mmCIF file with all atom_site columns, C-alpha atoms in Angstrom:
data_model
loop_
_atom_site.group_PDB
_atom_site.id
_atom_site.type_symbol
_atom_site.label_atom_id
_atom_site.label_alt_id
_atom_site.label_comp_id
_atom_site.label_asym_id
_atom_site.label_entity_id
_atom_site.label_seq_id
_atom_site.pdbx_PDB_ins_code
_atom_site.Cartn_x
_atom_site.Cartn_y
_atom_site.Cartn_z
_atom_site.occupancy
_atom_site.B_iso_or_equiv
_atom_site.pdbx_formal_charge
_atom_site.auth_seq_id
_atom_site.auth_comp_id
_atom_site.auth_asym_id
_atom_site.auth_atom_id
_atom_site.pdbx_PDB_model_num
ATOM 1   C CA . UNK A 1 1   ? 133.572 -8.570 121.825 1.00 52.00 ? 12  UNK A CA 1
ATOM 2   C CA . UNK A 1 2   ? 130.096 -7.218 121.184 1.00 68.00 ? 13  UNK A CA 1
ATOM 3   C CA . UNK A 1 3   ? 130.435 -3.468 120.667 1.00 93.00 ? 14  UNK A CA 1
ATOM 4   C CA . UNK A 1 4   ? 127.013 -2.489 121.921 1.00 94.00 ? 15  UNK A CA 1
ATOM 5   C CA . UNK A 1 5   ? 123.664 -3.795 123.086 1.00 96.00 ? 16  UNK A CA 1
ATOM 6   C CA . UNK A 1 6   ? 120.478 -2.302 124.429 1.00 93.00 ? 17  UNK A CA 1
ATOM 7   C CA . UNK A 1 7   ? 118.635 -2.768 127.697 1.00 91.00 ? 18  UNK A CA 1
ATOM 8   C CA . UNK A 1 8   ? 115.090 -1.978 128.725 1.00 86.00 ? 19  UNK A CA 1
ATOM 9   C CA . UNK A 1 9   ? 114.226 1.225  130.519 1.00 82.00 ? 20  UNK A CA 1
ATOM 10  C CA . UNK A 1 10  ? 110.765 2.396  131.595 1.00 86.00 ? 21  UNK A CA 1
ATOM 11  C CA . UNK A 1 11  ? 109.858 4.760  128.748 1.00 84.00 ? 22  UNK A CA 1
ATOM 12  C CA . UNK A 1 12  ? 113.232 5.186  127.091 1.00 91.00 ? 23  UNK A CA 1
ATOM 13  C CA . UNK A 1 13  ? 115.974 2.830  125.950 1.00 95.00 ? 24  UNK A CA 1
ATOM 14  C CA . UNK A 1 14  ? 119.335 1.980  127.449 1.00 96.00 ? 25  UNK A CA 1
ATOM 15  C CA . UNK A 1 15  ? 122.542 1.628  125.473 1.00 97.00 ? 26  UNK A CA 1
ATOM 16  C CA . UNK A 1 16  ? 125.452 -0.442 126.762 1.00 97.00 ? 27  UNK A CA 1
ATOM 17  C CA . UNK A 1 17  ? 128.681 0.070  124.802 1.00 98.00 ? 28  UNK A CA 1
ATOM 18  C CA . UNK A 1 18  ? 132.069 -1.584 125.232 1.00 97.00 ? 29  UNK A CA 1
ATOM 19  C CA . UNK A 1 19  ? 135.530 -1.171 123.815 1.00 97.00 ? 30  UNK A CA 1
ATOM 20  C CA . UNK A 1 20  ? 139.107 -2.226 124.298 1.00 96.00 ? 31  UNK A CA 1
ATOM 21  C CA . UNK A 1 21  ? 140.083 1.451  124.250 1.00 97.00 ? 32  UNK A CA 1
ATOM 22  C CA . UNK A 1 22  ? 138.217 4.598  125.191 1.00 97.00 ? 33  UNK A CA 1
ATOM 23  C CA . UNK A 1 23  ? 138.120 5.574  121.490 1.00 97.00 ? 34  UNK A CA 1
ATOM 24  C CA . UNK A 1 24  ? 136.633 2.195  120.565 1.00 97.00 ? 35  UNK A CA 1
ATOM 25  C CA . UNK A 1 25  ? 134.002 2.586  123.301 1.00 98.00 ? 36  UNK A CA 1
ATOM 26  C CA . UNK A 1 26  ? 132.936 5.969  121.882 1.00 98.00 ? 37  UNK A CA 1
ATOM 27  C CA . UNK A 1 27  ? 132.874 4.568  118.324 1.00 97.00 ? 38  UNK A CA 1
ATOM 28  C CA . UNK A 1 28  ? 130.729 1.629  119.476 1.00 97.00 ? 39  UNK A CA 1
ATOM 29  C CA . UNK A 1 29  ? 128.384 3.949  121.362 1.00 97.00 ? 40  UNK A CA 1
ATOM 30  C CA . UNK A 1 30  ? 127.942 5.897  118.108 1.00 97.00 ? 41  UNK A CA 1
ATOM 31  C CA . UNK A 1 31  ? 127.251 2.643  116.241 1.00 96.00 ? 42  UNK A CA 1
ATOM 32  C CA . UNK A 1 32  ? 124.617 1.749  118.825 1.00 96.00 ? 43  UNK A CA 1
ATOM 33  C CA . UNK A 1 33  ? 122.924 5.138  118.565 1.00 96.00 ? 44  UNK A CA 1
ATOM 34  C CA . UNK A 1 34  ? 122.883 4.900  114.756 1.00 94.00 ? 45  UNK A CA 1
ATOM 35  C CA . UNK A 1 35  ? 121.570 1.329  114.798 1.00 94.00 ? 46  UNK A CA 1
ATOM 36  C CA . UNK A 1 36  ? 118.735 2.376  117.104 1.00 94.00 ? 47  UNK A CA 1
ATOM 37  C CA . UNK A 1 37  ? 117.861 5.336  114.862 1.00 93.00 ? 48  UNK A CA 1
ATOM 38  C CA . UNK A 1 38  ? 118.111 3.975  111.300 1.00 93.00 ? 49  UNK A CA 1
ATOM 39  C CA . UNK A 1 39  ? 118.877 0.663  109.613 1.00 91.00 ? 50  UNK A CA 1
ATOM 40  C CA . UNK A 1 40  ? 122.604 1.303  109.083 1.00 89.00 ? 51  UNK A CA 1
ATOM 41  C CA . UNK A 1 41  ? 122.708 -1.064 106.098 1.00 87.00 ? 52  UNK A CA 1
ATOM 42  C CA . UNK A 1 42  ? 121.080 1.624  103.969 1.00 86.00 ? 53  UNK A CA 1
ATOM 43  C CA . UNK A 1 43  ? 123.508 4.380  104.890 1.00 91.00 ? 54  UNK A CA 1
ATOM 44  C CA . UNK A 1 44  ? 126.088 5.364  102.303 1.00 92.00 ? 55  UNK A CA 1
ATOM 45  C CA . UNK A 1 45  ? 129.463 6.851  103.073 1.00 92.00 ? 56  UNK A CA 1
ATOM 46  C CA . UNK A 1 46  ? 129.169 9.847  100.747 1.00 92.00 ? 57  UNK A CA 1
ATOM 47  C CA . UNK A 1 47  ? 129.601 12.731 103.161 1.00 96.00 ? 58  UNK A CA 1
ATOM 48  C CA . UNK A 1 48  ? 132.580 13.347 105.440 1.00 97.00 ? 59  UNK A CA 1
ATOM 49  C CA . UNK A 1 49  ? 132.273 15.577 108.486 1.00 97.00 ? 60  UNK A CA 1
ATOM 50  C CA . UNK A 1 50  ? 134.912 16.315 111.078 1.00 98.00 ? 61  UNK A CA 1
ATOM 51  C CA . UNK A 1 51  ? 133.735 17.347 114.511 1.00 98.00 ? 62  UNK A CA 1
ATOM 52  C CA . UNK A 1 52  ? 135.052 18.081 117.967 1.00 98.00 ? 63  UNK A CA 1
ATOM 53  C CA . UNK A 1 53  ? 133.327 17.783 121.337 1.00 98.00 ? 64  UNK A CA 1
ATOM 54  C CA . UNK A 1 54  ? 134.381 19.003 124.783 1.00 98.00 ? 65  UNK A CA 1
ATOM 55  C CA . UNK A 1 55  ? 132.956 18.354 128.254 1.00 98.00 ? 66  UNK A CA 1
ATOM 56  C CA . UNK A 1 56  ? 133.969 18.518 131.922 1.00 98.00 ? 67  UNK A CA 1
ATOM 57  C CA . UNK A 1 57  ? 134.766 14.787 132.326 1.00 97.00 ? 68  UNK A CA 1
ATOM 58  C CA . UNK A 1 58  ? 134.675 11.423 130.536 1.00 97.00 ? 69  UNK A CA 1
ATOM 59  C CA . UNK A 1 59  ? 131.026 10.682 131.328 1.00 97.00 ? 70  UNK A CA 1
ATOM 60  C CA . UNK A 1 60  ? 129.873 14.114 130.181 1.00 98.00 ? 71  UNK A CA 1
ATOM 61  C CA . UNK A 1 61  ? 132.021 13.701 127.058 1.00 98.00 ? 72  UNK A CA 1
ATOM 62  C CA . UNK A 1 62  ? 130.095 10.545 126.134 1.00 98.00 ? 73  UNK A CA 1
ATOM 63  C CA . UNK A 1 63  ? 126.751 12.328 126.546 1.00 98.00 ? 74  UNK A CA 1
ATOM 64  C CA . UNK A 1 64  ? 128.049 15.322 124.551 1.00 98.00 ? 75  UNK A CA 1
ATOM 65  C CA . UNK A 1 65  ? 129.364 12.991 121.812 1.00 98.00 ? 76  UNK A CA 1
ATOM 66  C CA . UNK A 1 66  ? 126.040 11.190 121.369 1.00 98.00 ? 77  UNK A CA 1
ATOM 67  C CA . UNK A 1 67  ? 124.127 14.470 121.507 1.00 98.00 ? 78  UNK A CA 1
ATOM 68  C CA . UNK A 1 68  ? 126.470 15.919 118.844 1.00 98.00 ? 79  UNK A CA 1
ATOM 69  C CA . UNK A 1 69  ? 125.478 13.038 116.547 1.00 98.00 ? 80  UNK A CA 1
ATOM 70  C CA . UNK A 1 70  ? 121.796 13.721 117.282 1.00 97.00 ? 81  UNK A CA 1
ATOM 71  C CA . UNK A 1 71  ? 122.385 17.436 116.603 1.00 97.00 ? 82  UNK A CA 1
ATOM 72  C CA . UNK A 1 72  ? 123.866 16.590 113.178 1.00 97.00 ? 83  UNK A CA 1
ATOM 73  C CA . UNK A 1 73  ? 120.856 14.385 112.485 1.00 95.00 ? 84  UNK A CA 1
ATOM 74  C CA . UNK A 1 74  ? 118.366 17.084 113.563 1.00 95.00 ? 85  UNK A CA 1
ATOM 75  C CA . UNK A 1 75  ? 120.031 20.012 111.801 1.00 96.00 ? 86  UNK A CA 1
ATOM 76  C CA . UNK A 1 76  ? 121.594 18.416 108.700 1.00 96.00 ? 87  UNK A CA 1
ATOM 77  C CA . UNK A 1 77  ? 119.770 15.064 108.550 1.00 95.00 ? 88  UNK A CA 1
ATOM 78  C CA . UNK A 1 78  ? 123.284 13.574 108.620 1.00 96.00 ? 89  UNK A CA 1
ATOM 79  C CA . UNK A 1 79  ? 123.948 10.237 110.236 1.00 93.00 ? 90  UNK A CA 1
ATOM 80  C CA . UNK A 1 80  ? 127.350 8.571  110.098 1.00 95.00 ? 91  UNK A CA 1
ATOM 81  C CA . UNK A 1 81  ? 127.751 5.062  108.796 1.00 93.00 ? 92  UNK A CA 1
ATOM 82  C CA . UNK A 1 82  ? 131.195 5.073  110.330 1.00 93.00 ? 93  UNK A CA 1
ATOM 83  C CA . UNK A 1 83  ? 132.826 7.214  112.977 1.00 95.00 ? 94  UNK A CA 1
ATOM 84  C CA . UNK A 1 84  ? 136.526 7.288  113.754 1.00 97.00 ? 95  UNK A CA 1
ATOM 85  C CA . UNK A 1 85  ? 137.758 8.946  116.913 1.00 98.00 ? 96  UNK A CA 1
ATOM 86  C CA . UNK A 1 86  ? 140.976 10.650 115.834 1.00 98.00 ? 97  UNK A CA 1
ATOM 87  C CA . UNK A 1 87  ? 141.833 12.114 119.246 1.00 98.00 ? 98  UNK A CA 1
ATOM 88  C CA . UNK A 1 88  ? 140.391 11.545 122.705 1.00 98.00 ? 99  UNK A CA 1
ATOM 89  C CA . UNK A 1 89  ? 141.214 12.703 126.232 1.00 97.00 ? 100 UNK A CA 1
ATOM 90  C CA . UNK A 1 90  ? 139.045 12.792 129.370 1.00 95.00 ? 101 UNK A CA 1
ATOM 91  C CA . UNK A 1 91  ? 137.485 16.107 128.276 1.00 97.00 ? 102 UNK A CA 1
ATOM 92  C CA . UNK A 1 92  ? 137.868 16.405 124.517 1.00 98.00 ? 103 UNK A CA 1
ATOM 93  C CA . UNK A 1 93  ? 137.482 14.344 121.368 1.00 98.00 ? 104 UNK A CA 1
ATOM 94  C CA . UNK A 1 94  ? 137.898 14.836 117.652 1.00 98.00 ? 105 UNK A CA 1
ATOM 95  C CA . UNK A 1 95  ? 136.227 12.536 115.160 1.00 98.00 ? 106 UNK A CA 1
ATOM 96  C CA . UNK A 1 96  ? 135.906 11.953 111.447 1.00 98.00 ? 107 UNK A CA 1
ATOM 97  C CA . UNK A 1 97  ? 132.419 10.889 110.381 1.00 98.00 ? 108 UNK A CA 1
ATOM 98  C CA . UNK A 1 98  ? 131.543 9.221  107.098 1.00 97.00 ? 109 UNK A CA 1
ATOM 99  C CA . UNK A 1 99  ? 127.863 8.950  106.364 1.00 96.00 ? 110 UNK A CA 1
ATOM 100 C CA . UNK A 1 100 ? 124.735 9.917  104.545 1.00 94.00 ? 111 UNK A CA 1
ATOM 101 C CA . UNK A 1 101 ? 121.805 12.294 104.639 1.00 95.00 ? 112 UNK A CA 1
ATOM 102 C CA . UNK A 1 102 ? 118.880 10.383 106.098 1.00 92.00 ? 113 UNK A CA 1
ATOM 103 C CA . UNK A 1 103 ? 116.002 10.180 103.637 1.00 90.00 ? 114 UNK A CA 1
ATOM 104 C CA . UNK A 1 104 ? 112.886 8.260  104.779 1.00 87.00 ? 115 UNK A CA 1
ATOM 105 C CA . UNK A 1 105 ? 112.348 7.250  101.120 1.00 90.00 ? 116 UNK A CA 1
ATOM 106 C CA . UNK A 1 106 ? 115.722 5.453  101.106 1.00 89.00 ? 117 UNK A CA 1
ATOM 107 C CA . UNK A 1 107 ? 116.233 4.556  104.765 1.00 91.00 ? 118 UNK A CA 1
ATOM 108 C CA . UNK A 1 108 ? 114.342 2.565  107.339 1.00 90.00 ? 119 UNK A CA 1
ATOM 109 C CA . UNK A 1 109 ? 113.915 4.925  110.277 1.00 91.00 ? 120 UNK A CA 1
ATOM 110 C CA . UNK A 1 110 ? 113.597 2.851  113.451 1.00 92.00 ? 121 UNK A CA 1
ATOM 111 C CA . UNK A 1 111 ? 112.914 5.468  116.125 1.00 91.00 ? 122 UNK A CA 1
ATOM 112 C CA . UNK A 1 112 ? 113.455 9.106  116.949 1.00 93.00 ? 123 UNK A CA 1
ATOM 113 C CA . UNK A 1 113 ? 115.895 9.625  119.797 1.00 96.00 ? 124 UNK A CA 1
ATOM 114 C CA . UNK A 1 114 ? 115.643 13.011 121.504 1.00 96.00 ? 125 UNK A CA 1
ATOM 115 C CA . UNK A 1 115 ? 118.817 12.984 123.586 1.00 97.00 ? 126 UNK A CA 1
ATOM 116 C CA . UNK A 1 116 ? 121.436 11.064 125.509 1.00 97.00 ? 127 UNK A CA 1
ATOM 117 C CA . UNK A 1 117 ? 120.866 11.703 129.218 1.00 97.00 ? 128 UNK A CA 1
ATOM 118 C CA . UNK A 1 118 ? 122.822 11.710 132.467 1.00 96.00 ? 129 UNK A CA 1
ATOM 119 C CA . UNK A 1 119 ? 120.229 9.493  134.160 1.00 94.00 ? 130 UNK A CA 1
ATOM 120 C CA . UNK A 1 120 ? 121.890 6.211  135.186 1.00 91.00 ? 131 UNK A CA 1
ATOM 121 C CA . UNK A 1 121 ? 125.033 7.176  133.283 1.00 97.00 ? 132 UNK A CA 1
ATOM 122 C CA . UNK A 1 122 ? 128.165 5.166  134.007 1.00 97.00 ? 133 UNK A CA 1
ATOM 123 C CA . UNK A 1 123 ? 131.530 4.788  132.316 1.00 98.00 ? 134 UNK A CA 1
ATOM 124 C CA . UNK A 1 124 ? 134.205 2.528  133.750 1.00 97.00 ? 135 UNK A CA 1
ATOM 125 C CA . UNK A 1 125 ? 137.297 0.521  132.920 1.00 96.00 ? 136 UNK A CA 1
ATOM 126 C CA . UNK A 1 126 ? 137.143 -3.006 134.339 1.00 93.00 ? 137 UNK A CA 1
ATOM 127 C CA . UNK A 1 127 ? 139.425 -5.944 133.556 1.00 94.00 ? 138 UNK A CA 1
ATOM 128 C CA . UNK A 1 128 ? 140.852 -4.221 130.478 1.00 94.00 ? 139 UNK A CA 1
ATOM 129 C CA . UNK A 1 129 ? 137.481 -3.325 128.965 1.00 96.00 ? 140 UNK A CA 1
ATOM 130 C CA . UNK A 1 130 ? 135.825 0.091  128.807 1.00 97.00 ? 141 UNK A CA 1
ATOM 131 C CA . UNK A 1 131 ? 132.078 -0.087 129.389 1.00 97.00 ? 142 UNK A CA 1
ATOM 132 C CA . UNK A 1 132 ? 129.433 2.638  129.392 1.00 98.00 ? 143 UNK A CA 1
ATOM 133 C CA . UNK A 1 133 ? 125.719 2.668  130.135 1.00 97.00 ? 144 UNK A CA 1
ATOM 134 C CA . UNK A 1 134 ? 123.606 5.575  128.947 1.00 97.00 ? 145 UNK A CA 1
ATOM 135 C CA . UNK A 1 135 ? 119.855 6.120  128.793 1.00 96.00 ? 146 UNK A CA 1
ATOM 136 C CA . UNK A 1 136 ? 118.519 7.573  125.534 1.00 97.00 ? 147 UNK A CA 1
ATOM 137 C CA . UNK A 1 137 ? 115.420 9.757  125.768 1.00 94.00 ? 148 UNK A CA 1
ATOM 138 C CA . UNK A 1 138 ? 112.818 8.742  123.173 1.00 93.00 ? 149 UNK A CA 1
#
């Protein structure tokens, strides 16, 4: 199963993520966000960060999760090479992130993503697969 792919959107970019579990869906959404931001092949796994995110429902939790990763990138220049969801419910998640400080001298920066948005947001479980669509503001 492909974990993520992108789709065209007028001025922004769409991210479609899938997973066999809700945790896998969130991990694949993180992988998609990272892949759109920086060539992940250059990221090292030198820094470990644990984080938690809360929101009012599953859809809002996905937006909050992706925006937490963008917050870490904006404030600490940190981007995970790998994320592991250690706990997830409909309104809360905990994750362990293993990654690197993004350095344009060492990394190929692909694009700057401002935020994950609620526009066109969907998250559903169909035929045993979790699938989410989210528009990323560029």
